[in-house]
Coordinates of C-alpha atoms in Angstrom, one line a residue:
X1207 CA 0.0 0.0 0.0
X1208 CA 1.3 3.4 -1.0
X1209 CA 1.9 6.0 1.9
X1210 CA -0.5 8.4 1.8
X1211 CA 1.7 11.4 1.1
X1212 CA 2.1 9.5 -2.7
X1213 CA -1.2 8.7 -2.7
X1214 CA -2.1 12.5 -2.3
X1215 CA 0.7 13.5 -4.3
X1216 CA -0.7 11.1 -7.0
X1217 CA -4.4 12.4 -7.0
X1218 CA -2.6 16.0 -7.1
X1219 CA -1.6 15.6 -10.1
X1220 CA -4.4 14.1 -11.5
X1221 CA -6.4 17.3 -10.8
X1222 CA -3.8 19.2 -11.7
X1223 CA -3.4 17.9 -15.3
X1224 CA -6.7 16.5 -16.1
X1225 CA -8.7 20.1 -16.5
X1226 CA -11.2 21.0 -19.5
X1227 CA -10.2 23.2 -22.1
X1228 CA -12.6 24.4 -25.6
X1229 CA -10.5 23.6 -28.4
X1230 CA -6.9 23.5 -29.4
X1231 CA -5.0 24.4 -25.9
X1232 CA -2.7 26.8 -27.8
X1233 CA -5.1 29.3 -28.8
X1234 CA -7.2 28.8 -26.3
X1235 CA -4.1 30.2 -23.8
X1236 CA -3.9 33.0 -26.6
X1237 CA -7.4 34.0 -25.7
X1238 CA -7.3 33.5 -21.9
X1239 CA -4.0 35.6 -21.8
X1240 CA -6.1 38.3 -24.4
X1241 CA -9.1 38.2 -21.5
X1242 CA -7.0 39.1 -19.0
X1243 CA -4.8 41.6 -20.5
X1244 CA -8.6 43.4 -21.3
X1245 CA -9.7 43.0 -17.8
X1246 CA -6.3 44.6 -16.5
X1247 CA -6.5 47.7 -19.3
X1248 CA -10.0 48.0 -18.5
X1249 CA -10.4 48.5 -22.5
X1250 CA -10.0 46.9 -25.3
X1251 CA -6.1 47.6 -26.9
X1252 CA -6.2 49.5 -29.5
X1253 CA -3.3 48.1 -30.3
X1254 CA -1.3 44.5 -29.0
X1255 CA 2.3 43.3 -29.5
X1256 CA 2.2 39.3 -29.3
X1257 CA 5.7 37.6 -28.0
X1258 CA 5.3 33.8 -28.5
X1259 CA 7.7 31.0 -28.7
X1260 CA 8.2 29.3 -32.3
X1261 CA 6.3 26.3 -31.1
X1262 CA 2.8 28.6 -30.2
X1263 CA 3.6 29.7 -33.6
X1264 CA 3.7 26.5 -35.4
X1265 CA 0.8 24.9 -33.5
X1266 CA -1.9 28.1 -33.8
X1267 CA -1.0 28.8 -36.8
X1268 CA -3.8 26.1 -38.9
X1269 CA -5.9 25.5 -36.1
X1270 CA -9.7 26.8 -35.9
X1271 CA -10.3 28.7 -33.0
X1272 CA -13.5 28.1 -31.4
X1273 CA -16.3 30.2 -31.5
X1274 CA -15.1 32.2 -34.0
X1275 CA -17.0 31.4 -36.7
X1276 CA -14.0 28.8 -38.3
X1277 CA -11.6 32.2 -38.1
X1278 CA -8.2 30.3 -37.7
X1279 CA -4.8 31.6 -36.1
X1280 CA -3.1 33.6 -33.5
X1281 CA -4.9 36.9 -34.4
X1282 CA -8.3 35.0 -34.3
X1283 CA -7.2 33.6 -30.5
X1284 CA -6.3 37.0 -29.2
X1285 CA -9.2 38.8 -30.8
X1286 CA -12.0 35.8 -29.2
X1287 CA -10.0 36.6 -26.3
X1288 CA -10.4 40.6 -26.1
X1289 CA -14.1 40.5 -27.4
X1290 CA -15.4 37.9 -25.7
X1291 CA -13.6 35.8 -23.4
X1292 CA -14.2 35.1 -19.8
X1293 CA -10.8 35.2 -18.1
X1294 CA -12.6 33.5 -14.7
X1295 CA -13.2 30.4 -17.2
X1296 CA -9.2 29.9 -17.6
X1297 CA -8.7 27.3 -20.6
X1298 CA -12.7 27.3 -20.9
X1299 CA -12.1 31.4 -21.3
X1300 CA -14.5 31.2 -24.7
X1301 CA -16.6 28.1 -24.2
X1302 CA -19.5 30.2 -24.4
X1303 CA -19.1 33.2 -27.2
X1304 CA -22.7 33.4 -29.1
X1305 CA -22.9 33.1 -32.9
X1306 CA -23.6 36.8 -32.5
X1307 CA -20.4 37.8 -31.3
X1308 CA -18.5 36.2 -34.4
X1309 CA -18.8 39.7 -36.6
X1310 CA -17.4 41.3 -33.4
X1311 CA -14.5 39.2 -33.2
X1312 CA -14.0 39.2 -37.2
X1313 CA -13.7 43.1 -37.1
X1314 CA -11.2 43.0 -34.0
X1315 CA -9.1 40.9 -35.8
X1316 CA -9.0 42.5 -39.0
X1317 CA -8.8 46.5 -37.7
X1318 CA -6.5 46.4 -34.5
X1319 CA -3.0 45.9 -35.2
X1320 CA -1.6 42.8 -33.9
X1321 CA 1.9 42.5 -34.4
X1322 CA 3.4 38.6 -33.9
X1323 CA 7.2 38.5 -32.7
X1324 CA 8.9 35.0 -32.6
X1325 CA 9.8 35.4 -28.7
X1326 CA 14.1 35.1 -28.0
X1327 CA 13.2 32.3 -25.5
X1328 CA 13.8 28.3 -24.9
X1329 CA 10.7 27.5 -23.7
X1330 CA 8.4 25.6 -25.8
X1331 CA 5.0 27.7 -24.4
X1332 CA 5.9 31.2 -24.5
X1333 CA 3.1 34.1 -24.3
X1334 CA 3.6 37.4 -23.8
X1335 CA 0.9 40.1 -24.4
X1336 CA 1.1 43.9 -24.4
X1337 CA -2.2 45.7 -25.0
X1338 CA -2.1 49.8 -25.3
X1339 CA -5.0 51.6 -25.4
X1340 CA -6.1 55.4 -24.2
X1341 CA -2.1 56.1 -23.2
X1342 CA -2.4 53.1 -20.5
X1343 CA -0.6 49.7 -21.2
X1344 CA -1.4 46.1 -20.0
X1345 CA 1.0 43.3 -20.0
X1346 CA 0.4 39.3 -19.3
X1347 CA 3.3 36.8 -19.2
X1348 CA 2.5 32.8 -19.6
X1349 CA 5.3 30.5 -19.3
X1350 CA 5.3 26.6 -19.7
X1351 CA 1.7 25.6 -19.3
X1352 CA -1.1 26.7 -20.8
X1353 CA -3.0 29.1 -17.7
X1354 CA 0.3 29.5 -15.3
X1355 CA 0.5 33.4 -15.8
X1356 CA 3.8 34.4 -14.5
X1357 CA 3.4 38.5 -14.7
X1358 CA 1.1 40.8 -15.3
X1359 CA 1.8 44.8 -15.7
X1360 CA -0.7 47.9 -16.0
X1361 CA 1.4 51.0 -17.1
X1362 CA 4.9 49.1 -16.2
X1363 CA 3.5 48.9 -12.1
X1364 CA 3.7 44.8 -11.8
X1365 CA 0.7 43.5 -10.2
X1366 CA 1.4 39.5 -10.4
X1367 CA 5.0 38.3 -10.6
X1368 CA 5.8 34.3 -10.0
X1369 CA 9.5 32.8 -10.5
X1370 CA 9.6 31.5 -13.7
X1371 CA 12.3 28.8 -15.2
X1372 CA 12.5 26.9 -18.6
X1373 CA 10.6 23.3 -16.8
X1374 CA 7.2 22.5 -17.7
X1375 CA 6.5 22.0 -14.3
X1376 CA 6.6 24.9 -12.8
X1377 CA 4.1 25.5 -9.8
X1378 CA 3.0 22.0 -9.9
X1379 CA 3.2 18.8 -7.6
X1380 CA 6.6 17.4 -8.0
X1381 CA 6.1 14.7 -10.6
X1382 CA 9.0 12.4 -9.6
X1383 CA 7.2 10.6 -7.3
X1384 CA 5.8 9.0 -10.4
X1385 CA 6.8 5.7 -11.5
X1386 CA 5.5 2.7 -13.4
X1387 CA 5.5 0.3 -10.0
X1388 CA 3.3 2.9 -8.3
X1389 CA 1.4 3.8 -10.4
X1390 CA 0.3 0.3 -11.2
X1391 CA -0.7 -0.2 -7.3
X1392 CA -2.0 3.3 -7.0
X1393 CA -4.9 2.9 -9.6
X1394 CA -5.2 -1.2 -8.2
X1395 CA -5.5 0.0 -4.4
X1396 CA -6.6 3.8 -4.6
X1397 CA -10.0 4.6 -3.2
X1398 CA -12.3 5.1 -6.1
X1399 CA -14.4 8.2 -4.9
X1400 CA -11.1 10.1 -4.4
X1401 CA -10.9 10.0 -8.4
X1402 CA -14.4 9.5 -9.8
X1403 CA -15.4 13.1 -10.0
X1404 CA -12.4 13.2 -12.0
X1405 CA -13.4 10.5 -14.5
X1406 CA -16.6 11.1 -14.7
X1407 CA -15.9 14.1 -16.0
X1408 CA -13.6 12.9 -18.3
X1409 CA -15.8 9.8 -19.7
X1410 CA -18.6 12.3 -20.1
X1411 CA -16.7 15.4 -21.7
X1412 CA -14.0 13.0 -24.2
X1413 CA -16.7 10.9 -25.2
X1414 CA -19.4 13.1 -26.3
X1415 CA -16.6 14.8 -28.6
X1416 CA -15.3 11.3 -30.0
X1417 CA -19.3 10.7 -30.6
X1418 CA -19.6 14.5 -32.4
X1419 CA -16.1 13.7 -34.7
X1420 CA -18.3 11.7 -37.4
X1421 CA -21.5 13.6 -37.7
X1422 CA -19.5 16.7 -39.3
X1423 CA -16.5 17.0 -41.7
X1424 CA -13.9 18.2 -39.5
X1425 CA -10.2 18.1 -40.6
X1426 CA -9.4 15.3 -42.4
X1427 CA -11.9 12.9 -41.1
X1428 CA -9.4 10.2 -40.0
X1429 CA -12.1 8.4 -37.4
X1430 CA -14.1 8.3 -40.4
X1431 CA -11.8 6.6 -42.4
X1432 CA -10.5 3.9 -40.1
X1433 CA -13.6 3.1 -38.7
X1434 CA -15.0 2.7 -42.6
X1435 CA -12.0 0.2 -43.4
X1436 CA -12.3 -1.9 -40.2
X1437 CA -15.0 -4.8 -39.6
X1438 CA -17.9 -3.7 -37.4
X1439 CA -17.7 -5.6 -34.4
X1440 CA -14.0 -4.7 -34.1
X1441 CA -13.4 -3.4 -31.0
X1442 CA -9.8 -2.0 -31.5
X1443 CA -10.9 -0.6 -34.7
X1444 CA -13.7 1.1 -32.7
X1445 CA -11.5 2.8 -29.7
X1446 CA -9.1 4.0 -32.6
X1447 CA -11.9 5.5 -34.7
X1448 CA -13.4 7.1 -31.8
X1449 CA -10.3 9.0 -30.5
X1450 CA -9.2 9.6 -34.2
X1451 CA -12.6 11.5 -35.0
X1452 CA -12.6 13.5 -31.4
X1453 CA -9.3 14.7 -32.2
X1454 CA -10.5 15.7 -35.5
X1455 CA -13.7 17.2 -34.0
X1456 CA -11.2 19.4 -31.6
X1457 CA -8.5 20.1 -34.0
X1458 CA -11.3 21.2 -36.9
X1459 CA -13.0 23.9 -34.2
X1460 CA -15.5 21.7 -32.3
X1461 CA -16.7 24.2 -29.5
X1462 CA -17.4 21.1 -27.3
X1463 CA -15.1 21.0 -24.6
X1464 CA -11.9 18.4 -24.0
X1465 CA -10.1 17.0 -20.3
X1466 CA -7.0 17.5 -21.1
X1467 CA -4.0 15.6 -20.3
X1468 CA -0.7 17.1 -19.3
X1469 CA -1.6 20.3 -21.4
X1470 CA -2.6 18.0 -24.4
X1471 CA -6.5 17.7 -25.2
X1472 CA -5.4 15.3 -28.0
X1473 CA -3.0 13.1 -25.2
X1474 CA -6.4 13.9 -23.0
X1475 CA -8.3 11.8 -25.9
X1476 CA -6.1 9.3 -26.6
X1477 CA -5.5 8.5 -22.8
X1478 CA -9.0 8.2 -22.0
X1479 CA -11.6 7.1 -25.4
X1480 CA -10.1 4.4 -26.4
X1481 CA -9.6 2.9 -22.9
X1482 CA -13.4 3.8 -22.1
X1483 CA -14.8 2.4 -25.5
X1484 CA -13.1 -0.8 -25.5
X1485 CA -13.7 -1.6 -21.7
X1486 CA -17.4 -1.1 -22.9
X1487 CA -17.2 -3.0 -26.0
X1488 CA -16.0 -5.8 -23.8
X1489 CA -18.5 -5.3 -21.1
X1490 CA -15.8 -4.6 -18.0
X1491 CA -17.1 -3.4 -14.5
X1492 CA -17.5 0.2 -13.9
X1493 CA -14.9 0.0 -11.5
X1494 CA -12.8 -2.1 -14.0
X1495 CA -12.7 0.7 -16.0
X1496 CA -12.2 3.7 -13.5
X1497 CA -9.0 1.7 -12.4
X1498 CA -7.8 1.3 -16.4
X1499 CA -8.1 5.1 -17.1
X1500 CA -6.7 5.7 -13.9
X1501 CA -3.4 3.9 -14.7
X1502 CA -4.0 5.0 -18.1
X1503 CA -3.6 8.6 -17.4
X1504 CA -0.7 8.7 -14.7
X1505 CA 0.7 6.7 -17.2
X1506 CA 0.6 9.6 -19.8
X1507 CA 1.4 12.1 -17.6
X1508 CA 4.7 10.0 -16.0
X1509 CA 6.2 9.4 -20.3
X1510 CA 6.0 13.3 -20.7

């Protein structure tokens, strides 16, 4: 039996990492770090200066943002995130922008001058936001994960600072008490209602997206595709479909939103759906299958 300070440290990091997030998590911390920049100016910047690593770069660059009426890229992110986000909703910040908004956010994007620097930095999530509008300035710093917000500034006064490092872990439970051994007894021994709200969560929220993949033509339809070239009663066939066409529902704009896992809603997919649809395809107990996605998902989380 694992002492209990792994066993909390165990179930800290699975609330740590396994959080819902609308759409791509790149541009979705684009738009969270746009809300709060707003709420700090008190305005929306007439004009921004957007600092971002090369890898925020390359993985916004393609991706529909949410909400936005299928507007893609980092000036679509920022200008969700000034129009309409909800900063209090962190990785959730535009989960709920109404089809009405969509002109609003168009017209941001296109009039307000949003100049894109490849950031000078090593870390692979960079974001760095300067909004000026009305002679005042607001600045928001996120360093290596997607909603840890290491500064903010209003008129060069810092209101927020946090030390900040090149490790993804920064400000999170200590991950090396993670190994394969332990993990394996944690999700065998670990007191099920500790986690459930957890999974439950999870089953419900990666599931209904893997179930909304196939009913639309997003991205390149690969659950489509596999699940049309594999026998019916294949279960295998079925969990890769299923987390194949949620990942092309997320990645093609789905507004539905995604656990993620260890910043990754596609990792928080492929952790989760196919574990969940072929423990039901082979009729396993409920508790059967909390224990498999537990193991499942501290297993993810320990490989990155």
């Amino acid at each position: 039996m694992l002492n209990p300070e792994v066993q909390n440290a165990y179930i800290s990091i699975l609330k740590e990492e396994l959080v819902p997030a609308t759409g791509c998590t790149e541009p979705i911390a684009l738009a969270y770090a746009a809300a709060r920049m707003r709420a700090i100016l008190g305005a929306a910047p007439e004009r921004i200066v957007a600092e971002v690593s090369g890898n925020i770069i390359k993985n916004v660059k393609s991706v529909v943002v949410p909400n936005t009426g299928g507007r893609k890229g980092i000036q679509a992110a920022i200008a969700a995130g000034v129009v309409s986000g909800k900063a209090e909703k962190i990785l959730q910040v535009i989960s709920g922008v109404p089809a009405s908004d969509h002109p609003a956010i168009a017209a941001y994007a296109q009039n307000t001058p949003i100049e894109v620097i490849c950031a000078q930095t090593t870390r692979l999530l960079d974001i760095q936001l300067t909004g000026y509008a009305g002679g005042h300035s607001a600045l928001v710093h996120i360093a290596n994960s997607h909603s840890n917000i290491v500064r903010e500034e209003h008129d060069g006064e810092v209101l927020l600072e946090k030390p900040v490092s090149d490790s993804a872990e920064d400000n999170l439970t200590d991950k090396s008490v993670l190994n394969v051994k332990d993990i394996l007894e944690f999700a065998n021994t670990v007191d099920l209602s500790l986690v459930t709200p957890l999974l439950d969560r999870q089953i419900d929220c990666n599931t209904a997206i893997a179930r909304e993949g196939p009913t639309h033509s997003y991205g390149a339809n690969i659950g489509q595709v596999i699940r049309a070239a594999s026998p019916g009663d294949d279960p295998i066939a079925k969990a890769k479909s299923a987390a194949a066409a949620g990942s092309d529902a997320r990645m093609g704009g789905c507004e539905m939103p995604v656990i993620i896992n260890s910043g990754s809603g596609n990792q928080g997919i492929t952790a989760s759906v196919p574990v969940i649809v072929y423990g039901r395809e082979m009729g396993v107990s409920e508790e059967k299958l909390y224990r498999a996605l537990v193991l499942s998902n501290l297993i993810t989380i320990h490989q990155n």
